[in-house]
């Protein structure tokens, strides 16, 4: 089955929905979500959205904080665009009905503080900011006539060179598996936005939900798009440490409001690692916790909020309070057991300032993209802002692309070849576990050349085995996710092996210092049309 739309969006988080909402003013929009439409990384965002809302804060200060966190690798014009346009996009969100936590200041909104920010500038909806934003945008997109296809898992981009061998390469749409019927459909469009989010599931421990399997990154790479900065994986310092608590984040905003990190002996240890203590950027905090755990042989650290009082904690962090309580931790009386976990991919598919990738017709926004905003390390709460700003910008680019392409492209139906129904589910499970463990152990917070080489050898074998299985058997969700996870893991390792220094989130004992020039971004694949990164 084939369906045609002016615009095709893969992913229903903040970037995909912002794009869809804008694009729906100019044409038909199909939005594919691989589970229910709200099951995205966005909905789990707790802390908030950083934006310069009123003096004494200023764009220059937010830009400076972002550049410092980015360790010399940010693209400054991307930083200025995001931070300069962000407040207008946030106000649009408020006009659409997003409810942020209010207070009695002249601004009328409570701003919280997070690591690396020189001021309080993080708008939030208590501790469920992503939920408030996601719901607002989903409602607005539905009202605007965006057509949602839930339980539709994109398989691969459809490239013109594969369809008409002489045509200059551009994207024509995507094949997607309808998970309810098992049918593979062709979605054809004049412009395609990748907004598939991150890849936290590449690691054993992650704050991300199950959907974060790097699908867009893997698809873009297979299609030949330029990719950069995948060595910069952000580990969040504090995820709840409890055998039954899968991926539950303990927001950085808790440290912003005065939380103290202690070891098992009850000692506040951050001052031994960094003068900014709990408010150091999160790579420093995650590395410090990792070092403290290794030094003492402990399995977790503790975030102590007990001095802030029950009423304050329930008012500011109602979701975290009740979730911890459900796991038997009353944070008003007991420090919360925490460990670091994979949280955010700072690199991705290279785009220009308008969301255009190196492949004509293919745009990217949100965590899957590498706009240059984050550099070697993302400043906390800059990512929702980036999704809003670049989702919006990419929609304008898509409008221009669609105006220049009056006819819908012709594409063939999906051809399953001689594939037969899968008979060895155990292969998927075995490879899935193996990849996540080896990434955690060899490509985690602290790396070495030897560990990376081990990871690379194992991944090469696993990818070969998965390819063989992929071509022989009919596609299933598990197989698609495994294939993408393996491709992304291999890309992360390849990027990490190329960076012969320790910078930002890439910390390696083999290359402890930094090299010059500071602004070297290593690109894999064809470079972007406006030649960034150079
Ligand atoms: C948090 O609430 O700690 C996460 C915020 C972010 O990742 O930007």
Coordinates of C-alpha atoms and ligand atoms in Angstrom, one line a residue:
X1 CA 0.0 0.0 0.0
X2 CA 1.2 3.5 -0.9
X3 CA 0.0 6.8 0.6
X4 CA 1.1 10.3 -0.4
X5 CA 1.4 13.5 1.7
X6 CA 3.1 16.8 1.2
X7 CA 5.1 16.3 4.4
X8 CA 6.1 13.1 6.3
X9 CA 7.2 13.3 9.9
X10 CA 8.9 10.4 11.7
X11 CA 8.5 10.9 15.5
X12 CA 5.9 12.6 17.7
X13 CA 8.0 14.4 20.4
X14 CA 8.5 18.2 20.7
X15 CA 10.4 18.6 17.4
X16 CA 8.1 16.4 15.3
X17 CA 5.0 18.1 16.6
X18 CA 6.3 21.6 16.3
X19 CA 7.2 20.9 12.7
X20 CA 3.8 19.2 12.0
X21 CA 1.9 22.0 13.4
X22 CA 3.6 24.6 11.2
X23 CA 3.7 22.4 8.1
X24 CA 0.0 21.7 8.4
X25 CA -0.7 25.4 7.4
X26 CA 0.8 24.7 4.0
X27 CA -0.1 21.1 3.1
X28 CA -1.0 17.6 4.2
X29 CA 1.0 16.1 7.0
X30 CA 1.4 12.4 8.0
X31 CA 3.1 11.8 11.4
X32 CA 4.3 8.3 12.2
X33 CA 4.8 7.1 15.8
X34 CA 6.1 3.7 16.5
X35 CA 4.0 3.2 19.6
X36 CA 1.2 5.4 21.0
X37 CA 1.7 9.0 19.8
X38 CA 2.6 10.3 23.3
X39 CA 5.3 7.6 24.0
X40 CA 8.3 9.8 23.3
X41 CA 11.4 11.0 25.2
X42 CA 9.7 14.4 25.4
X43 CA 6.9 13.2 27.7
X44 CA 9.5 12.0 30.3
X45 CA 11.3 15.3 30.5
X46 CA 11.2 16.5 34.0
X47 CA 13.4 19.5 34.6
X48 CA 12.2 22.0 32.0
X49 CA 12.9 24.3 29.2
X50 CA 15.7 26.9 29.4
X51 CA 14.8 30.3 28.0
X52 CA 15.6 33.9 28.6
X53 CA 12.2 35.2 29.7
X54 CA 13.1 38.5 31.4
X55 CA 15.9 40.7 32.7
X56 CA 18.3 40.5 34.5
X57 CA 18.8 37.4 32.4
X58 CA 20.1 38.0 28.9
X59 CA 20.6 36.1 25.6
X60 CA 24.4 36.7 25.9
X61 CA 24.6 35.0 29.3
X62 CA 22.6 32.0 28.1
X63 CA 24.8 31.8 25.0
X64 CA 27.9 32.0 27.2
X65 CA 26.7 29.2 29.5
X66 CA 25.9 27.0 26.5
X67 CA 29.3 27.6 24.9
X68 CA 31.1 26.8 28.1
X69 CA 29.2 23.6 28.6
X70 CA 29.9 22.7 24.9
X71 CA 33.6 22.5 25.5
X72 CA 34.7 24.5 22.4
X73 CA 32.6 22.5 19.9
X74 CA 29.4 24.4 19.7
X75 CA 28.4 26.1 16.4
X76 CA 28.0 29.6 17.7
X77 CA 25.4 30.7 15.2
X78 CA 23.2 27.7 16.0
X79 CA 23.5 28.6 19.7
X80 CA 22.5 32.2 19.0
X81 CA 19.6 31.1 16.8
X82 CA 18.3 28.7 19.4
X83 CA 18.6 31.0 22.4
X84 CA 17.5 34.1 20.4
X85 CA 14.4 32.6 18.9
X86 CA 13.6 30.3 21.9
X87 CA 11.6 32.8 24.0
X88 CA 9.2 33.5 21.1
X89 CA 8.6 29.8 20.6
X90 CA 8.0 29.3 24.3
X91 CA 5.4 32.1 24.3
X92 CA 3.7 30.4 21.4
X93 CA 3.6 27.3 23.5
X94 CA 2.1 29.2 26.4
X95 CA -0.5 30.7 24.0
X96 CA -1.4 27.1 22.9
X97 CA -2.2 26.3 26.5
X98 CA 1.0 24.9 28.0
X99 CA 0.8 25.5 31.8
X100 CA 4.1 26.2 33.4
X101 CA 4.5 26.6 37.2
X102 CA 3.6 30.1 38.3
X103 CA 4.7 32.3 41.1
X104 CA 4.3 35.8 42.4
X105 CA 7.4 37.4 40.6
X106 CA 6.8 40.1 37.9
X107 CA 7.3 37.4 35.2
X108 CA 4.6 35.3 36.8
X109 CA 6.5 32.0 36.3
X110 CA 8.8 30.1 38.6
X111 CA 12.3 29.6 37.1
X112 CA 14.4 26.8 38.4
X113 CA 18.2 26.4 38.1
X114 CA 20.3 23.5 36.8
X115 CA 24.0 22.7 36.5
X116 CA 26.0 24.9 34.2
X117 CA 23.4 27.8 34.2
X118 CA 24.7 31.0 35.7
X119 CA 21.1 32.0 36.5
X120 CA 17.6 30.7 37.2
X121 CA 16.1 30.4 33.7
X122 CA 14.4 27.0 33.5
X123 CA 10.6 27.1 33.0
X124 CA 8.9 24.0 34.2
X125 CA 5.6 22.4 34.9
X126 CA 6.4 21.2 38.4
X127 CA 8.5 18.1 37.7
X128 CA 6.6 16.9 34.6
X129 CA 7.4 19.6 32.1
X130 CA 7.6 17.3 29.1
X131 CA 4.1 15.9 29.8
X132 CA 2.6 19.4 29.8
X133 CA 4.3 20.3 26.5
X134 CA 3.6 17.0 24.8
X135 CA -0.1 17.2 25.6
X136 CA -0.4 20.8 24.4
X137 CA 1.3 20.1 21.1
X138 CA -0.6 16.8 20.5
X139 CA -3.9 18.5 21.0
X140 CA -2.9 21.4 18.7
X141 CA -1.6 19.1 16.0
X142 CA -4.8 17.0 16.0
X143 CA -6.9 20.2 15.8
X144 CA -4.7 21.3 12.8
X145 CA -5.5 18.1 10.9
X146 CA -2.2 16.3 11.2
X147 CA -2.8 12.7 10.4
X148 CA -1.3 10.4 13.0
X149 CA -0.3 6.8 12.2
X150 CA 0.4 5.2 15.5
X151 CA 2.1 1.8 15.8
X152 CA 3.9 2.5 12.5
X153 CA 7.6 1.7 12.7
X154 CA 9.7 3.3 9.9
X155 CA 12.1 0.8 8.4
X156 CA 14.2 2.8 5.9
X157 CA 14.1 6.0 3.9
X158 CA 13.2 5.6 0.2
X159 CA 16.0 7.1 -1.8
X160 CA 15.6 8.2 -5.4
X161 CA 18.8 6.5 -6.5
X162 CA 17.4 3.1 -5.5
X163 CA 14.2 3.7 -7.4
X164 CA 15.4 5.5 -10.6
X165 CA 19.1 4.7 -10.8
X166 CA 20.0 7.8 -12.8
X167 CA 18.2 10.4 -10.7
X168 CA 20.2 12.7 -8.4
X169 CA 19.8 11.3 -4.9
X170 CA 17.0 12.7 -2.7
X171 CA 14.6 11.3 -0.2
X172 CA 11.1 10.3 -1.5
X173 CA 9.5 9.0 1.7
X174 CA 9.8 6.0 4.0
X175 CA 8.8 2.4 4.2
X176 CA 7.0 1.7 7.5
X177 CA 5.8 -1.5 9.2
X178 CA 2.2 -1.3 10.4
X179 CA 2.6 -3.1 13.7
X180 CA -1.1 -4.0 14.0
X181 CA -1.5 -5.6 10.5
X182 CA 2.1 -6.6 9.7
X183 CA 1.8 -4.8 6.4
X184 CA 4.7 -2.7 5.1
X185 CA 3.5 0.6 3.6
X186 CA 5.2 3.2 1.5
X187 CA 4.7 6.7 2.7
X188 CA 5.6 9.2 -0.1
X189 CA 6.2 12.9 0.5
X190 CA 7.9 16.0 -0.9
X191 CA 9.8 16.5 2.3
X192 CA 10.6 14.2 5.2
X193 CA 11.4 15.2 8.8
X194 CA 13.4 12.9 11.0
X195 CA 12.4 13.6 14.6
X196 CA 12.9 10.2 16.1
X197 CA 14.7 11.3 19.2
X198 CA 17.7 9.6 20.9
X199 CA 19.3 6.2 21.4
X200 CA 19.6 5.7 25.2
X201 CA 18.6 2.0 24.9
X202 CA 22.1 1.4 23.3
X203 CA 23.2 1.3 27.0
X204 CA 22.2 -1.1 29.8
X205 CA 21.4 1.8 32.1
X206 CA 19.5 4.7 30.7
X207 CA 16.9 7.4 31.7
X208 CA 15.2 6.9 28.3
X209 CA 12.0 5.0 27.6
X210 CA 12.0 1.8 25.4
X211 CA 11.4 3.7 22.2
X212 CA 14.8 5.4 22.2
X213 CA 16.6 3.0 19.9
X214 CA 18.2 5.4 17.5
X215 CA 16.0 4.6 14.6
X216 CA 16.3 7.9 12.8
X217 CA 20.1 8.0 13.2
X218 CA 20.5 4.5 11.8
X219 CA 18.1 5.2 8.9
X220 CA 19.9 8.5 8.0
X221 CA 23.3 6.8 8.1
X222 CA 22.2 3.9 5.9
X223 CA 20.9 6.5 3.4
X224 CA 24.3 8.2 3.4
X225 CA 23.6 11.4 5.5
X226 CA 26.4 13.1 7.3
X227 CA 26.6 12.3 11.0
X228 CA 28.8 13.9 13.7
X229 CA 29.6 14.0 17.4
X230 CA 28.2 10.6 18.4
X231 CA 31.1 10.2 20.8
X232 CA 29.4 12.7 23.0
X233 CA 26.8 10.7 25.0
X234 CA 25.5 12.5 28.0
X235 CA 25.2 10.5 31.2
X236 CA 22.7 11.9 33.6
X237 CA 24.2 11.8 37.1
X238 CA 21.1 10.8 38.9
X239 CA 18.7 8.0 38.0
X240 CA 16.8 6.1 40.8
X241 CA 18.8 3.1 41.9
X242 CA 16.3 0.4 42.7
X243 CA 15.9 -3.1 41.2
X244 CA 12.3 -2.5 40.1
X245 CA 12.7 1.2 39.0
X246 CA 13.3 1.1 35.2
X247 CA 14.8 4.3 33.9
X248 CA 13.3 6.7 36.5
X249 CA 15.1 10.0 36.3
X250 CA 15.8 12.1 39.4
X251 CA 15.8 15.6 37.9
X252 CA 18.8 17.9 38.0
X253 CA 16.4 20.5 39.3
X254 CA 16.7 18.7 42.7
X255 CA 20.3 19.7 42.9
X256 CA 19.3 23.1 41.6
X257 CA 17.1 23.5 44.6
X258 CA 19.8 22.5 47.1
X259 CA 20.1 18.7 46.9
X260 CA 23.5 17.3 48.3
X261 CA 25.3 14.2 46.9
X262 CA 26.6 11.9 49.6
X263 CA 28.4 8.6 49.5
X264 CA 27.3 5.5 51.5
X265 CA 29.3 6.8 54.5
X266 CA 27.1 10.0 54.4
X267 CA 30.0 12.3 53.2
X268 CA 29.1 15.1 50.8
X269 CA 31.8 14.3 48.2
X270 CA 31.3 16.8 45.4
X271 CA 33.5 19.5 46.9
X272 CA 36.5 17.1 46.5
X273 CA 35.9 17.0 42.7
X274 CA 34.7 20.5 41.6
X275 CA 34.3 23.9 43.4
X276 CA 30.9 24.2 41.8
X277 CA 29.9 21.1 43.7
X278 CA 26.4 19.8 42.9
X279 CA 25.9 22.6 40.3
X280 CA 28.8 21.7 38.2
X281 CA 27.8 20.7 34.6
X282 CA 26.4 17.2 34.5
X283 CA 29.4 15.6 32.8
X284 CA 31.5 16.7 35.8
X285 CA 28.9 15.4 38.3
X286 CA 28.4 12.1 36.5
X287 CA 32.2 11.5 36.3
X288 CA 32.6 12.5 40.0
X289 CA 29.9 10.0 41.1
X290 CA 31.5 7.3 38.9
X291 CA 34.9 8.0 40.4
X292 CA 33.5 8.0 44.0
X293 CA 31.7 4.7 43.4
X294 CA 34.8 3.1 42.0
X295 CA 37.0 4.6 44.8
X296 CA 34.8 3.1 47.5
X297 CA 33.5 0.1 45.7
X298 CA 29.9 1.2 46.3
X299 CA 27.0 0.4 44.0
X300 CA 25.2 3.8 44.3
X301 CA 25.4 7.3 45.7
X302 CA 22.7 9.2 47.5
X303 CA 20.9 12.5 46.8
X304 CA 20.0 14.1 50.1
X305 CA 16.9 16.4 50.0
X306 CA 15.9 15.8 53.6
X307 CA 16.9 19.4 54.8
X308 CA 14.4 21.0 52.4
X309 CA 11.3 19.7 54.2
X310 CA 8.3 17.6 53.1
X311 CA 6.0 20.5 52.1
X312 CA 8.6 22.0 49.7
X313 CA 9.4 18.7 48.2
X314 CA 5.8 17.8 47.5
X315 CA 5.1 21.2 46.1
X316 CA 8.1 21.3 43.7
X317 CA 8.6 17.7 42.9
X318 CA 5.2 15.9 43.3
X319 CA 5.9 13.2 40.6
X320 CA 9.4 12.4 41.9
X321 CA 8.1 12.4 45.5
X322 CA 5.3 9.9 44.8
X323 CA 7.3 7.7 42.5
X324 CA 10.2 7.4 45.1
X325 CA 7.6 6.7 47.8
X326 CA 6.1 3.9 45.7
X327 CA 9.6 2.3 45.7
X328 CA 9.8 2.7 49.5
X329 CA 12.0 5.9 49.6
X330 CA 10.5 8.9 51.4
X331 CA 12.8 11.6 50.1
X332 CA 11.7 13.9 53.0
X333 CA 13.4 11.6 55.5
X334 CA 15.8 9.4 53.5
X335 CA 18.4 10.3 50.9
X336 CA 17.5 9.0 47.4
X337 CA 19.8 6.2 46.1
X338 CA 21.1 7.2 42.6
X339 CA 23.4 6.2 39.8
X340 CA 24.4 7.8 36.5
X341 CA 22.7 6.5 33.3
X342 CA 22.8 7.3 29.6
X343 CA 20.5 10.2 29.0
X344 CA 21.1 12.2 25.8
X345 CA 22.9 11.9 22.4
X346 CA 24.6 15.3 21.8
X347 CA 25.6 14.4 18.2
X348 CA 23.4 13.2 15.4
X349 CA 22.5 13.8 11.8
X350 CA 24.2 17.1 10.7
X351 CA 21.9 19.9 9.7
X352 CA 22.3 23.5 8.7
X353 CA 20.5 26.3 10.5
X354 CA 17.3 25.4 8.7
X355 CA 17.1 21.8 9.6
X356 CA 18.4 20.6 6.2
X357 CA 20.6 17.5 6.3
X358 CA 23.1 16.5 3.6
X359 CA 20.4 14.6 1.7
X360 CA 18.0 16.8 -0.4
X361 CA 14.4 16.6 0.9
X362 CA 15.5 15.2 4.3
X363 CA 15.3 17.4 7.4
X364 CA 16.1 16.6 11.0
X365 CA 15.3 18.2 14.3
X366 CA 15.4 17.4 18.0
X367 CA 17.7 14.8 19.6
X368 CA 18.3 12.9 16.3
X369 CA 19.9 16.1 14.8
X370 CA 23.3 17.6 15.2
X371 CA 22.7 21.4 14.7
X372 CA 25.8 22.4 16.5
X373 CA 24.0 23.7 19.6
X374 CA 25.3 21.2 22.1
X375 CA 28.9 20.8 21.0
X376 CA 30.7 18.3 23.2
X377 CA 28.2 18.6 26.1
X378 CA 24.6 19.8 26.3
X379 CA 23.6 22.4 28.8
X380 CA 20.7 21.1 30.9
X381 CA 17.2 21.9 29.6
X382 CA 18.5 23.3 26.2
X383 CA 17.1 20.3 24.3
X384 CA 13.3 21.0 24.5
X385 CA 14.2 24.5 23.3
X386 CA 16.2 23.2 20.4
X387 CA 13.3 20.9 19.4
X388 CA 10.9 23.8 19.4
X389 CA 13.1 26.2 17.5
X390 CA 14.5 23.8 14.9
X391 CA 11.1 22.0 14.4
X392 CA 9.7 25.4 13.5
X393 CA 12.6 26.3 11.2
X394 CA 12.6 23.0 9.4
X395 CA 8.9 23.5 8.6
X396 CA 9.8 26.7 6.7
X397 CA 12.5 24.8 4.8
X398 CA 10.0 22.0 4.0
X399 CA 7.5 24.5 2.7
X400 CA 10.2 25.8 0.2
X401 CA 11.1 22.3 -0.8
X402 CA 7.4 21.4 -1.4
X403 CA 6.9 24.5 -3.4
X404 CA 9.8 23.5 -5.7
X405 CA 8.5 20.0 -6.2
X406 CA 5.0 20.2 -7.6
X407 CA 4.6 16.5 -8.3
X408 CA 4.4 13.6 -5.9
X409 CA 7.3 11.2 -6.4
X410 CA 6.7 7.7 -7.8
X411 CA 7.9 4.9 -5.6
X412 CA 7.6 1.1 -5.7
X413 CA 5.8 -1.0 -3.1
X414 CA 7.9 -2.7 -0.5
X415 CA 9.4 -6.0 -1.8
X416 CA 9.9 -8.6 1.0
X417 CA 12.0 -10.8 -1.4
X418 CA 12.2 -14.4 -0.1
X419 CA 11.9 -13.5 3.5
X420 CA 10.0 -16.0 5.7
X421 CA 8.5 -15.5 9.2
X422 CA 11.1 -15.4 11.9
X423 CA 11.8 -18.6 13.8
X424 CA 14.6 -17.7 16.3
X425 CA 13.4 -14.9 18.5
X426 CA 16.3 -15.8 20.9
X427 CA 18.8 -14.3 18.4
X428 CA 17.1 -10.9 18.8
X429 CA 17.2 -11.1 22.6
X430 CA 20.7 -12.4 22.8
X431 CA 22.1 -9.7 20.5
X432 CA 20.1 -6.9 22.2
X433 CA 21.5 -7.7 25.7
X434 CA 25.0 -8.2 24.4
X435 CA 25.1 -4.8 22.6
X436 CA 23.8 -2.9 25.6
X437 CA 26.2 -4.6 28.1
X438 CA 29.2 -4.1 26.0
X439 CA 28.4 -0.5 25.3
X440 CA 27.9 0.1 29.1
X441 CA 31.2 -1.6 30.0
X442 CA 33.4 -0.5 27.1
X443 CA 31.9 2.7 25.8
X444 CA 30.5 4.3 29.0
X445 CA 31.5 7.3 31.1
X446 CA 35.2 6.4 31.1
X447 CA 36.8 5.0 27.9
X448 CA 40.1 3.7 26.8
X449 CA 41.4 2.8 23.3
X450 CA 41.5 -0.9 24.3
X451 CA 37.9 -1.0 25.5
X452 CA 36.8 0.8 22.3
X453 CA 38.7 -1.7 20.1
X454 CA 37.1 -4.6 22.0
X455 CA 33.7 -3.1 21.5
X456 CA 34.3 -2.5 17.8
X457 CA 35.4 -6.2 17.2
X458 CA 32.3 -7.5 18.9
X459 CA 29.9 -5.1 17.2
X460 CA 31.3 -6.0 13.8
X461 CA 30.4 -9.6 14.4
X462 CA 27.0 -8.8 15.8
X463 CA 26.1 -6.4 13.0
X464 CA 27.0 -9.1 10.4
X465 CA 24.8 -11.6 12.2
X466 CA 21.9 -9.2 12.4
X467 CA 22.2 -8.2 8.7
X468 CA 22.0 -11.9 7.8
X469 CA 18.9 -12.3 9.9
X470 CA 17.3 -9.1 8.6
X471 CA 17.5 -10.2 5.0
X472 CA 16.3 -13.7 5.6
X473 CA 13.2 -13.0 7.7
X474 CA 10.1 -10.9 7.6
X475 CA 10.6 -7.7 9.6
X476 CA 9.2 -7.3 13.2
X477 CA 9.5 -4.4 15.6
X478 CA 12.1 -6.2 17.7
X479 CA 14.2 -7.0 14.7
X480 CA 14.0 -3.4 13.4
X481 CA 15.0 -1.9 16.7
X482 CA 17.8 -4.4 17.1
X483 CA 19.2 -3.5 13.7
X484 CA 19.1 0.2 14.4
X485 CA 20.6 -0.2 17.9
X486 CA 23.5 -2.2 16.4
X487 CA 24.1 0.3 13.7
X488 CA 24.1 3.2 16.1
X489 CA 26.3 1.4 18.6
X490 CA 28.8 0.9 15.9
X491 CA 28.7 4.5 14.9
X492 CA 29.2 5.7 18.5
X493 CA 32.3 3.5 18.8
X494 CA 33.6 4.7 15.4
X495 CA 33.2 8.3 16.5
X496 CA 34.8 7.7 19.9
X497 CA 37.8 6.0 18.2
X498 CA 38.4 9.0 16.0
X499 CA 38.6 11.5 18.9
X500 CA 42.1 11.3 20.3
X501 CA 41.5 13.6 23.3
X502 CA 39.3 14.0 26.3
X503 CA 36.7 16.7 25.7
X504 CA 33.2 17.3 27.1
X505 CA 31.4 14.0 27.4
X506 CA 34.2 12.0 25.7
X507 CA 36.5 11.1 28.5
X508 CA 39.3 8.6 27.7
X509 CA 42.2 7.4 29.9
X510 CA 44.2 6.8 26.7
X511 CA 44.1 10.5 25.7
X512 CA 43.6 12.5 28.9
X513 CA 44.4 16.0 27.5
X514 CA 42.8 18.2 24.8
X515 CA 44.1 18.9 21.4
X516 CA 44.0 22.0 19.2
X517 CA 42.3 23.3 17.2
X518 CA 39.4 23.2 19.6
X519 CA 36.7 23.4 16.9
X520 CA 37.3 20.1 15.2
X521 CA 34.1 18.2 14.5
X522 CA 34.6 14.8 12.9
X523 CA 32.0 14.1 10.3
X524 CA 31.1 10.6 8.9
X525 CA 29.3 10.5 5.5
X526 CA 28.6 13.2 3.0
X527 CA 29.0 16.7 4.5
X528 CA 26.0 19.1 4.8
X529 CA 25.3 21.5 1.9
X530 CA 26.4 24.6 3.7
X531 CA 29.6 22.8 4.6
X532 CA 29.1 22.7 8.4
X533 CA 30.8 21.1 10.2
X534 CA 33.9 22.1 8.3
Ligands
LIG1 C1 16.5 16.8 34.3 O1 15.4 17.1 34.7 O2 17.5 16.6 35.0 C2 16.7 16.6 32.8 C3 16.8 17.9 32.1 C4 17.5 17.7 30.9 O3 18.0 16.7 30.5 O4 17.8 18.8 30.2

